[in-house]
Amino acid sequence: QAQANQPLWDLNQIRQFFSGTGLSALMDLPWFPIFIVAVFLLHPTVGWFVTLGSILLLVTSVISERIARPGLSQASEMGLAAQGLAASQLRNAEVITALGMLPALANRWKALQIRARTLQRQVSDQVSAMGGISRLMRLTIQSGTLGIGAYLAILGEMTPGAMIAATILSTRALAPLEALIVNWKSMLASLSSQQRLDRLLKEHPEPLKGMSIPRPRGIISAENIFVSAPSNRAFILKGLSFEFEPGEAIGIIGPSASGKSTLLRAILGVWPTALGKMRIDGSEIRGWPREEIGPAIGYLPQDIELFGGTVGENIARFGELNSERIIEATNACGMHGMILRLPSGYDTEIGEGGITLSAGQRQLIGLARAVYGQPVVIALDEPSSNLDEVGDRVLAQTIKAAKSWGSTVIVVSHDPKLLKLMDRLMMIFDGQIREFGPSSEVISAIKRRSTKPVREERVQ
């Protein structure tokens, strides 16, 4: 949760910098050399004195930046960690209450908060101290300029008017530098935010733009794809190549953490391929504008996320409320009657995250959202995990209906009843395809492999 909110926090940090006094300090900075040149024209000695003083101020700023940057970064990370922990506790309040975990988690949150506030206070103290030193140096430079000017006036090398002008010009020259130092903390925070946003944009490049392409048929093909999680260089999928045809159901099986869910994300273009090509109807999935390819895709993730709004709005993906298409989707899932039994039917408010619904109801509504509009590619990740016997029948009915539309159905599951509905099975092991073919052949191969060690042991 904290990582998800980080980009918004960074964007707000940059906005505050541009709307505050920090930007005006930067805008005044180009006047600094002009004022310095004017002081030199009045007298070189005064000019050199002001220049050396300005260099000392800049050195102070650099030292302040070097001292404050690590602490500021750590304070930001600790603050985000505390926010993430608090959000996690709110989402899992029932478990925390039932298991008596609140005191321990509260102490953990408190420790993170104390650490974050301590680091922020240390950084603020350091920046304030450097700011005080810079103001002292500025006053010293102004007084020194006036004193040197008076001495030169006594010697007859400057007029009293030039002395006063040099003092005023030195004050104007040093003002942008002092403002820069005062706003140094916000500038550092904005710079860190900008760097994080740059990294995020590089990790999630803008899709390639081109002419609009007709709605795809649903031919999915992979050409030696390698896929890693965002912000992680380690490959989860390694060299996968395959092709799925429209109208068939593909089951993805394999042990935990083998890359099954990652494969679904790669097929849908949620996670881009690091190497190789992921295609739909021969075109790279990342080349399709999401607003065009999105309606042609259905996706039910493991962790179902519903959004604050009505049941109908969630099924319609918060687009135009087309009653016919919504009811078509729920009829395909066999859940039209269930929704009508809700307090307000399709207009029932489900709350943020679908909090007013049971886990099974959330899963079925997510399933209806996945098949809304008869998408050509439907990806289901452990769709039966929260379903009872009735829900299993509804799910089987949905898969059969999707196949009749000509959709390419891809299901990650360990449920034997569900796998019987699959035309082909793909077994993923350690990010690679171990078996792929007709369901009966793959199941037979898996059985032979599992019984082989037992037979060898008996022979020995």
Short mmCIF file of C-alpha atoms in Angstrom, two decimals:
data_model
loop_
_atom_site.label_atom_id
_atom_site.label_comp_id
_atom_site.label_asym_id
_atom_site.label_seq_id
_atom_site.Cartn_x
_atom_site.Cartn_y
_atom_site.Cartn_z
CA GLN A 1 0.00 0.00 0.00
CA ALA A 2 2.81 2.40 0.87
CA GLN A 3 4.61 1.66 -2.39
CA ALA A 4 1.37 2.14 -4.32
CA ASN A 5 0.86 5.59 -2.75
CA GLN A 6 4.49 6.65 -3.23
CA PRO A 7 4.06 8.11 -6.77
CA LEU A 8 1.11 10.25 -5.65
CA TRP A 9 3.09 11.44 -2.64
CA ASP A 10 6.05 12.26 -4.90
CA LEU A 11 3.84 14.16 -7.34
CA ASN A 12 2.35 16.18 -4.48
CA GLN A 13 5.85 16.93 -3.16
CA ILE A 14 6.92 18.33 -6.54
CA ARG A 15 3.70 20.36 -6.83
CA GLN A 16 4.28 21.92 -3.39
CA PHE A 17 7.83 22.86 -4.38
CA PHE A 18 6.72 24.60 -7.57
CA SER A 19 3.90 26.42 -5.79
CA GLY A 20 6.10 27.48 -2.85
CA THR A 21 9.06 29.82 -2.40
CA GLY A 22 11.65 27.31 -3.63
CA LEU A 23 10.94 27.97 -7.30
CA SER A 24 11.16 31.76 -6.87
CA ALA A 25 14.58 31.28 -5.24
CA LEU A 26 15.76 29.38 -8.32
CA MET A 27 14.27 32.02 -10.62
CA ASP A 28 16.24 34.77 -8.81
CA LEU A 29 19.51 32.84 -9.04
CA PRO A 30 20.44 34.07 -12.59
CA TRP A 31 20.64 37.63 -11.21
CA PHE A 32 23.52 36.63 -8.94
CA PRO A 33 26.34 36.93 -11.55
CA ILE A 34 24.88 40.21 -12.84
CA PHE A 35 25.04 41.81 -9.38
CA ILE A 36 28.56 40.41 -8.84
CA VAL A 37 29.75 41.98 -12.12
CA ALA A 38 28.21 45.31 -11.05
CA VAL A 39 30.14 45.16 -7.74
CA PHE A 40 33.37 44.44 -9.65
CA LEU A 41 32.73 47.52 -11.79
CA LEU A 42 32.51 49.64 -8.65
CA HIS A 43 35.78 48.23 -7.26
CA PRO A 44 37.61 44.89 -7.85
CA THR A 45 38.56 44.48 -4.17
CA VAL A 46 34.95 44.63 -3.05
CA GLY A 47 33.99 42.34 -5.94
CA TRP A 48 36.52 39.68 -4.92
CA PHE A 49 35.40 39.87 -1.29
CA VAL A 50 31.74 39.33 -2.23
CA THR A 51 32.70 36.54 -4.66
CA LEU A 52 34.72 34.65 -2.05
CA GLY A 53 31.90 35.05 0.45
CA SER A 54 29.41 33.71 -2.10
CA ILE A 55 31.65 30.69 -2.74
CA LEU A 56 31.68 29.98 1.00
CA LEU A 57 27.88 30.14 1.01
CA LEU A 58 27.70 27.69 -1.88
CA VAL A 59 30.12 25.34 -0.11
CA THR A 60 27.84 25.52 2.92
CA SER A 61 24.90 24.54 0.70
CA VAL A 62 26.78 21.55 -0.73
CA ILE A 63 27.76 20.37 2.75
CA SER A 64 24.16 20.78 3.89
CA GLU A 65 22.96 18.68 0.94
CA ARG A 66 25.49 15.91 1.63
CA ILE A 67 24.52 15.81 5.30
CA ALA A 68 20.75 15.99 4.85
CA ARG A 69 20.14 13.72 1.84
CA PRO A 70 20.68 10.28 3.52
CA GLY A 71 18.60 11.20 6.57
CA LEU A 72 15.82 12.67 4.43
CA SER A 73 15.65 9.52 2.30
CA GLN A 74 15.57 7.25 5.37
CA ALA A 75 12.90 9.38 7.03
CA SER A 76 10.74 9.16 3.90
CA GLU A 77 11.14 5.36 3.74
CA MET A 78 10.30 4.96 7.43
CA GLY A 79 7.24 7.20 7.11
CA LEU A 80 5.96 5.23 4.12
CA ALA A 81 6.59 1.94 5.94
CA ALA A 82 4.53 3.20 8.89
CA GLN A 83 1.70 4.26 6.56
CA GLY A 84 1.78 0.89 4.82
CA LEU A 85 1.65 -0.98 8.13
CA ALA A 86 -1.30 1.14 9.30
CA ALA A 87 -3.18 0.52 6.04
CA SER A 88 -2.48 -3.22 6.31
CA GLN A 89 -3.81 -3.27 9.87
CA LEU A 90 -7.02 -1.53 8.81
CA ARG A 91 -7.56 -4.04 5.98
CA ASN A 92 -7.01 -6.99 8.34
CA ALA A 93 -8.72 -5.62 11.44
CA GLU A 94 -10.77 -8.79 12.00
CA VAL A 95 -7.71 -11.06 12.05
CA ILE A 96 -5.81 -8.66 14.30
CA THR A 97 -8.69 -8.50 16.79
CA ALA A 98 -9.33 -12.26 16.77
CA LEU A 99 -5.68 -13.20 17.31
CA GLY A 100 -4.91 -10.44 19.80
CA MET A 101 -2.19 -8.99 17.57
CA LEU A 102 -3.07 -5.32 18.12
CA PRO A 103 -0.56 -4.51 20.93
CA ALA A 104 2.38 -6.04 19.04
CA LEU A 105 1.46 -4.39 15.74
CA ALA A 106 0.75 -1.07 17.46
CA ASN A 107 4.21 -1.17 19.06
CA ARG A 108 5.75 -1.94 15.69
CA TRP A 109 3.91 0.98 14.07
CA LYS A 110 4.91 3.24 16.95
CA ALA A 111 8.57 2.25 16.56
CA LEU A 112 8.48 3.08 12.85
CA GLN A 113 6.79 6.42 13.55
CA ILE A 114 9.31 7.32 16.26
CA ARG A 115 12.20 6.41 13.97
CA ALA A 116 10.74 8.45 11.11
CA ARG A 117 10.07 11.49 13.31
CA THR A 118 13.54 11.24 14.86
CA LEU A 119 15.18 11.22 11.44
CA GLN A 120 13.01 14.12 10.27
CA ARG A 121 13.90 16.12 13.36
CA GLN A 122 17.60 15.41 12.85
CA VAL A 123 17.42 16.52 9.23
CA SER A 124 15.46 19.65 10.19
CA ASP A 125 18.02 20.48 12.89
CA GLN A 126 20.89 20.02 10.44
CA VAL A 127 19.25 22.15 7.75
CA SER A 128 18.29 24.83 10.31
CA ALA A 129 21.86 24.91 11.64
CA MET A 130 23.27 25.31 8.15
CA GLY A 131 20.65 27.99 7.47
CA GLY A 132 21.74 29.87 10.60
CA ILE A 133 25.39 29.64 9.53
CA SER A 134 24.49 30.94 6.07
CA ARG A 135 22.61 33.93 7.53
CA LEU A 136 25.58 34.70 9.79
CA MET A 137 27.91 34.53 6.81
CA ARG A 138 25.62 36.78 4.75
CA LEU A 139 25.53 39.41 7.48
CA THR A 140 29.32 39.12 7.82
CA ILE A 141 29.75 39.62 4.07
CA GLN A 142 27.41 42.63 4.07
CA SER A 143 29.19 44.21 7.04
CA GLY A 144 32.58 43.40 5.51
CA THR A 145 31.52 44.96 2.21
CA LEU A 146 30.49 48.13 4.00
CA GLY A 147 33.74 48.17 6.01
CA ILE A 148 35.97 47.61 2.96
CA GLY A 149 34.00 50.22 1.05
CA ALA A 150 34.47 52.74 3.88
CA TYR A 151 38.22 52.00 4.01
CA LEU A 152 38.53 52.46 0.24
CA ALA A 153 36.50 55.68 0.48
CA ILE A 154 38.94 56.99 3.10
CA LEU A 155 41.80 56.13 0.74
CA GLY A 156 39.98 57.97 -2.02
CA GLU A 157 39.62 54.86 -4.22
CA MET A 158 35.80 54.86 -3.92
CA THR A 159 33.20 57.53 -3.50
CA PRO A 160 30.72 57.27 -0.61
CA GLY A 161 27.95 56.72 -3.16
CA ALA A 162 29.84 53.79 -4.72
CA MET A 163 30.37 52.35 -1.24
CA ILE A 164 26.63 52.39 -0.52
CA ALA A 165 25.84 51.02 -3.99
CA ALA A 166 28.31 48.16 -3.50
CA THR A 167 26.67 47.28 -0.16
CA ILE A 168 23.19 47.25 -1.72
CA LEU A 169 24.35 45.21 -4.72
CA SER A 170 26.11 42.66 -2.50
CA THR A 171 22.92 42.27 -0.47
CA ARG A 172 20.91 41.69 -3.65
CA ALA A 173 23.53 39.22 -4.93
CA LEU A 174 23.51 37.14 -1.74
CA ALA A 175 19.71 37.09 -1.28
CA PRO A 176 19.07 34.34 -3.89
CA LEU A 177 21.81 32.18 -2.36
CA GLU A 178 20.32 32.50 1.12
CA ALA A 179 16.83 31.73 -0.22
CA LEU A 180 18.29 28.68 -1.93
CA ILE A 181 19.75 27.43 1.34
CA VAL A 182 16.52 28.12 3.26
CA ASN A 183 14.55 26.05 0.71
CA TRP A 184 17.23 23.38 0.43
CA LYS A 185 15.23 20.72 2.32
CA SER A 186 12.17 21.02 0.07
CA MET A 187 14.42 21.07 -2.99
CA LEU A 188 16.11 17.85 -1.88
CA ALA A 189 12.76 16.18 -1.23
CA SER A 190 11.47 17.30 -4.65
CA LEU A 191 14.62 16.06 -6.35
CA SER A 192 14.29 12.64 -4.70
CA SER A 193 10.62 12.52 -5.72
CA GLN A 194 11.49 13.43 -9.30
CA GLN A 195 14.15 10.69 -9.45
CA ARG A 196 11.70 8.08 -8.13
CA LEU A 197 9.07 9.15 -10.68
CA ASP A 198 11.68 8.95 -13.45
CA ARG A 199 12.55 5.39 -12.44
CA LEU A 200 8.86 4.49 -12.32
CA LEU A 201 8.24 5.90 -15.81
CA LYS A 202 11.25 4.01 -17.18
CA GLU A 203 10.00 0.76 -15.63
CA HIS A 204 6.53 1.36 -17.11
CA PRO A 205 7.14 2.94 -20.52
CA GLU A 206 4.31 4.52 -22.45
CA PRO A 207 2.72 2.02 -24.84
CA LEU A 208 3.75 2.29 -28.46
CA LYS A 209 1.29 4.44 -30.37
CA GLY A 210 0.01 3.59 -33.79
CA MET A 211 -3.13 3.40 -35.83
CA SER A 212 -6.21 1.81 -34.29
CA ILE A 213 -6.38 -1.95 -34.79
CA PRO A 214 -9.65 -3.90 -35.06
CA ARG A 215 -10.78 -5.95 -32.07
CA PRO A 216 -8.48 -9.00 -31.83
CA ARG A 217 -9.60 -12.60 -32.30
CA GLY A 218 -7.64 -13.86 -29.28
CA ILE A 219 -4.64 -15.70 -30.75
CA ILE A 220 -2.04 -15.53 -27.97
CA SER A 221 1.59 -16.29 -28.81
CA ALA A 222 4.86 -15.97 -26.93
CA GLU A 223 8.30 -15.98 -28.52
CA ASN A 224 11.06 -16.89 -26.05
CA ILE A 225 9.83 -14.48 -23.38
CA PHE A 226 11.71 -13.57 -20.21
CA VAL A 227 9.75 -11.72 -17.54
CA SER A 228 10.76 -10.21 -14.21
CA ALA A 229 8.77 -8.39 -11.55
CA PRO A 230 8.90 -4.57 -11.58
CA SER A 231 12.01 -3.22 -9.80
CA ASN A 232 13.56 -6.71 -9.83
CA ARG A 233 16.09 -7.95 -12.36
CA ALA A 234 15.74 -11.66 -11.52
CA PHE A 235 13.76 -13.46 -14.22
CA ILE A 236 10.62 -15.28 -13.07
CA LEU A 237 9.77 -16.65 -16.53
CA LYS A 238 12.66 -17.90 -18.64
CA GLY A 239 12.40 -18.55 -22.35
CA LEU A 240 8.72 -19.47 -22.75
CA SER A 241 7.29 -20.02 -26.23
CA PHE A 242 3.72 -21.14 -26.96
CA GLU A 243 0.52 -20.33 -28.84
CA PHE A 244 -3.11 -20.38 -27.65
CA GLU A 245 -6.01 -20.55 -30.11
CA PRO A 246 -9.42 -18.82 -29.82
CA GLY A 247 -12.20 -20.93 -28.39
CA GLU A 248 -9.98 -23.20 -26.31
CA ALA A 249 -9.44 -23.36 -22.57
CA ILE A 250 -5.85 -23.56 -21.34
CA GLY A 251 -5.04 -24.65 -17.80
CA ILE A 252 -1.82 -23.42 -16.17
CA ILE A 253 -0.58 -25.69 -13.40
CA GLY A 254 2.59 -26.01 -11.34
CA PRO A 255 3.96 -25.62 -7.82
CA SER A 256 3.70 -22.40 -5.85
CA ALA A 257 5.99 -19.54 -6.92
CA SER A 258 6.71 -21.22 -10.25
CA GLY A 259 5.55 -18.21 -12.30
CA LYS A 260 1.92 -19.03 -13.12
CA SER A 261 0.44 -15.67 -12.08
CA THR A 262 3.39 -13.89 -13.69
CA LEU A 263 2.56 -15.63 -16.97
CA LEU A 264 -1.00 -14.28 -16.82
CA ARG A 265 0.30 -10.76 -16.19
CA ALA A 266 2.70 -11.07 -19.13
CA ILE A 267 -0.05 -12.36 -21.44
CA LEU A 268 -2.27 -9.41 -20.52
CA GLY A 269 0.57 -6.89 -20.83
CA VAL A 270 0.40 -5.93 -17.14
CA TRP A 271 4.07 -6.86 -16.73
CA PRO A 272 6.16 -6.18 -19.83
CA THR A 273 8.57 -8.77 -21.18
CA ALA A 274 12.25 -8.04 -20.60
CA LEU A 275 13.20 -10.20 -23.60
CA GLY A 276 11.16 -11.85 -26.33
CA LYS A 277 7.76 -10.96 -27.77
CA MET A 278 4.29 -11.38 -26.26
CA ARG A 279 1.71 -11.11 -29.04
CA ILE A 280 -2.02 -11.08 -29.52
CA ASP A 281 -3.15 -11.71 -33.10
CA GLY A 282 0.45 -11.22 -34.21
CA SER A 283 0.82 -7.72 -32.70
CA GLU A 284 2.84 -7.05 -29.56
CA ILE A 285 0.52 -6.65 -26.59
CA ARG A 286 2.43 -3.58 -25.41
CA GLY A 287 1.72 -1.91 -28.76
CA TRP A 288 -2.03 -1.93 -28.20
CA PRO A 289 -3.48 1.21 -26.54
CA ARG A 290 -4.91 0.03 -23.22
CA GLU A 291 -8.20 1.83 -23.84
CA GLU A 292 -8.61 -0.28 -27.01
CA ILE A 293 -7.34 -3.66 -25.81
CA GLY A 294 -8.84 -3.36 -22.30
CA PRO A 295 -12.48 -4.08 -23.30
CA ALA A 296 -11.27 -7.16 -25.22
CA ILE A 297 -9.63 -8.64 -22.10
CA GLY A 298 -11.14 -10.21 -19.00
CA TYR A 299 -9.06 -10.72 -15.86
CA LEU A 300 -9.81 -12.21 -12.47
CA PRO A 301 -6.72 -11.92 -10.22
CA GLN A 302 -6.07 -13.96 -7.09
CA ASP A 303 -6.62 -10.93 -4.86
CA ILE A 304 -9.93 -9.58 -6.10
CA GLU A 305 -10.20 -5.81 -5.88
CA LEU A 306 -13.65 -4.26 -6.12
CA PHE A 307 -14.10 -0.51 -5.93
CA GLY A 308 -16.45 1.77 -4.05
CA GLY A 309 -19.67 1.96 -6.04
CA THR A 310 -22.60 -0.22 -7.04
CA VAL A 311 -22.55 -3.85 -8.15
CA GLY A 312 -23.53 -2.78 -11.66
CA GLU A 313 -20.77 -0.17 -11.87
CA ASN A 314 -18.14 -2.72 -10.84
CA ILE A 315 -19.35 -5.29 -13.37
CA ALA A 316 -19.41 -2.62 -16.12
CA ARG A 317 -15.84 -1.60 -15.19
CA PHE A 318 -17.12 1.88 -14.28
CA GLY A 319 -17.87 2.62 -17.91
CA GLU A 320 -21.24 3.29 -19.47
CA LEU A 321 -23.96 1.38 -17.59
CA ASN A 322 -25.37 -0.83 -20.34
CA SER A 323 -28.05 -2.91 -18.61
CA GLU A 324 -28.23 -5.50 -21.39
CA ARG A 325 -24.48 -6.19 -21.33
CA ILE A 326 -24.38 -6.27 -17.51
CA ILE A 327 -27.23 -8.80 -17.32
CA GLU A 328 -25.66 -10.76 -20.19
CA ALA A 329 -22.46 -11.09 -18.13
CA THR A 330 -24.27 -12.13 -14.96
CA ASN A 331 -26.45 -14.63 -16.84
CA ALA A 332 -23.31 -16.15 -18.35
CA CYS A 333 -22.04 -16.59 -14.78
CA GLY A 334 -25.41 -17.81 -13.50
CA MET A 335 -25.52 -15.11 -10.82
CA HIS A 336 -28.32 -12.82 -12.01
CA GLY A 337 -30.66 -14.20 -9.35
CA MET A 338 -28.05 -13.83 -6.61
CA ILE A 339 -27.60 -10.14 -7.43
CA LEU A 340 -31.35 -9.53 -7.50
CA ARG A 341 -31.50 -10.89 -3.93
CA LEU A 342 -29.13 -8.16 -2.73
CA PRO A 343 -30.82 -5.22 -0.92
CA SER A 344 -30.89 -2.97 -4.00
CA GLY A 345 -30.02 -5.47 -6.70
CA TYR A 346 -27.54 -4.11 -9.20
CA ASP A 347 -27.67 -0.71 -7.45
CA THR A 348 -26.41 -2.13 -4.15
CA GLU A 349 -23.46 -0.13 -2.80
CA ILE A 350 -20.67 -2.59 -2.00
CA GLY A 351 -18.29 -0.24 -0.18
CA GLU A 352 -14.58 0.19 -0.76
CA GLY A 353 -13.04 -3.17 -1.66
CA GLY A 354 -16.47 -4.84 -1.59
CA ILE A 355 -16.42 -4.89 2.20
CA THR A 356 -20.18 -5.52 2.46
CA LEU A 357 -19.93 -8.75 0.42
CA SER A 358 -18.70 -12.22 1.30
CA ALA A 359 -15.51 -13.55 -0.27
CA GLY A 360 -17.53 -15.80 -2.58
CA GLN A 361 -19.77 -12.94 -3.69
CA ARG A 362 -16.74 -10.76 -4.41
CA GLN A 363 -15.22 -13.55 -6.49
CA LEU A 364 -18.40 -14.05 -8.52
CA ILE A 365 -18.80 -10.31 -9.15
CA GLY A 366 -15.15 -10.21 -10.21
CA LEU A 367 -15.89 -13.12 -12.55
CA ALA A 368 -18.84 -11.24 -14.06
CA ARG A 369 -16.60 -8.21 -14.54
CA ALA A 370 -14.05 -10.43 -16.29
CA VAL A 371 -16.58 -11.72 -18.86
CA TYR A 372 -18.38 -8.37 -19.31
CA GLY A 373 -18.63 -7.55 -23.00
CA GLN A 374 -17.61 -11.08 -24.08
CA PRO A 375 -13.83 -10.37 -24.18
CA VAL A 376 -11.69 -12.39 -26.57
CA VAL A 377 -9.11 -13.26 -23.88
CA ILE A 378 -10.21 -14.26 -20.37
CA ALA A 379 -7.54 -14.91 -17.73
CA LEU A 380 -8.63 -16.41 -14.41
CA ASP A 381 -6.16 -16.79 -11.53
CA GLU A 382 -7.32 -19.40 -8.99
CA PRO A 383 -10.99 -18.55 -9.70
CA SER A 384 -12.42 -21.27 -7.42
CA SER A 385 -10.46 -20.41 -4.27
CA ASN A 386 -13.45 -18.86 -2.42
CA LEU A 387 -16.31 -20.72 -4.08
CA ASP A 388 -18.61 -23.40 -2.68
CA GLU A 389 -20.16 -26.22 -4.70
CA VAL A 390 -22.74 -23.89 -6.24
CA GLY A 391 -20.01 -21.40 -7.10
CA ASP A 392 -17.97 -24.14 -8.74
CA ARG A 393 -20.92 -24.98 -10.99
CA VAL A 394 -21.31 -21.29 -11.85
CA LEU A 395 -17.61 -21.09 -12.73
CA ALA A 396 -17.81 -24.17 -14.95
CA GLN A 397 -20.85 -22.69 -16.71
CA THR A 398 -18.96 -19.44 -17.27
CA ILE A 399 -15.95 -21.18 -18.83
CA LYS A 400 -18.20 -23.17 -21.17
CA ALA A 401 -20.06 -19.99 -22.17
CA ALA A 402 -16.79 -18.15 -22.84
CA LYS A 403 -15.56 -20.99 -25.06
CA SER A 404 -18.82 -20.87 -27.00
CA TRP A 405 -18.18 -17.17 -27.72
CA GLY A 406 -14.80 -18.07 -29.16
CA SER A 407 -12.86 -16.56 -26.25
CA THR A 408 -9.39 -17.79 -25.35
CA VAL A 409 -9.75 -18.87 -21.72
CA ILE A 410 -6.60 -19.18 -19.59
CA VAL A 411 -7.04 -20.58 -16.08
CA VAL A 412 -4.48 -20.93 -13.29
CA SER A 413 -5.81 -23.57 -10.91
CA HIS A 414 -5.09 -26.68 -8.85
CA ASP A 415 -8.74 -27.75 -8.79
CA PRO A 416 -9.08 -31.18 -10.50
CA LYS A 417 -12.76 -30.54 -11.35
CA LEU A 418 -11.83 -27.30 -13.08
CA LEU A 419 -8.86 -28.79 -14.93
CA LYS A 420 -11.17 -31.40 -16.49
CA LEU A 421 -12.76 -28.55 -18.45
CA MET A 422 -9.45 -27.56 -20.02
CA ASP A 423 -8.55 -28.50 -23.60
CA ARG A 424 -4.82 -28.23 -22.96
CA LEU A 425 -2.62 -28.00 -19.89
CA MET A 426 0.68 -26.20 -19.41
CA MET A 427 2.84 -27.15 -16.45
CA ILE A 428 5.20 -24.41 -15.28
CA PHE A 429 8.18 -25.34 -13.11
CA ASP A 430 10.79 -22.81 -12.00
CA GLY A 431 9.68 -20.33 -14.67
CA GLN A 432 9.91 -22.80 -17.55
CA ILE A 433 7.45 -25.02 -19.41
CA ARG A 434 7.79 -28.58 -18.14
CA GLU A 435 4.80 -30.05 -20.02
CA PHE A 436 2.36 -28.61 -22.58
CA GLY A 437 -0.26 -30.44 -24.58
CA PRO A 438 -3.72 -32.01 -24.46
CA SER A 439 -4.99 -32.35 -20.90
CA SER A 440 -5.05 -36.15 -20.87
CA GLU A 441 -1.48 -36.41 -22.14
CA VAL A 442 -0.10 -33.88 -19.64
CA ILE A 443 -1.89 -35.54 -16.72
CA SER A 444 -0.54 -38.94 -17.80
CA ALA A 445 2.99 -37.52 -18.07
CA ILE A 446 2.73 -36.01 -14.58
CA LYS A 447 1.51 -39.33 -13.15
CA ARG A 448 4.36 -41.22 -14.80
CA ARG A 449 6.89 -38.75 -13.43
CA SER A 450 5.45 -38.94 -9.90
CA THR A 451 5.45 -42.77 -9.82
CA LYS A 452 8.88 -43.23 -11.37
CA PRO A 453 10.92 -42.53 -8.18
CA VAL A 454 8.73 -44.95 -6.21
CA ARG A 455 9.35 -47.76 -8.69
CA GLU A 456 13.09 -47.09 -8.71
CA GLU A 457 13.12 -47.20 -4.90
CA ARG A 458 11.36 -50.59 -4.92
CA VAL A 459 13.91 -51.99 -7.38
CA GLN A 460 16.75 -50.86 -5.16
#
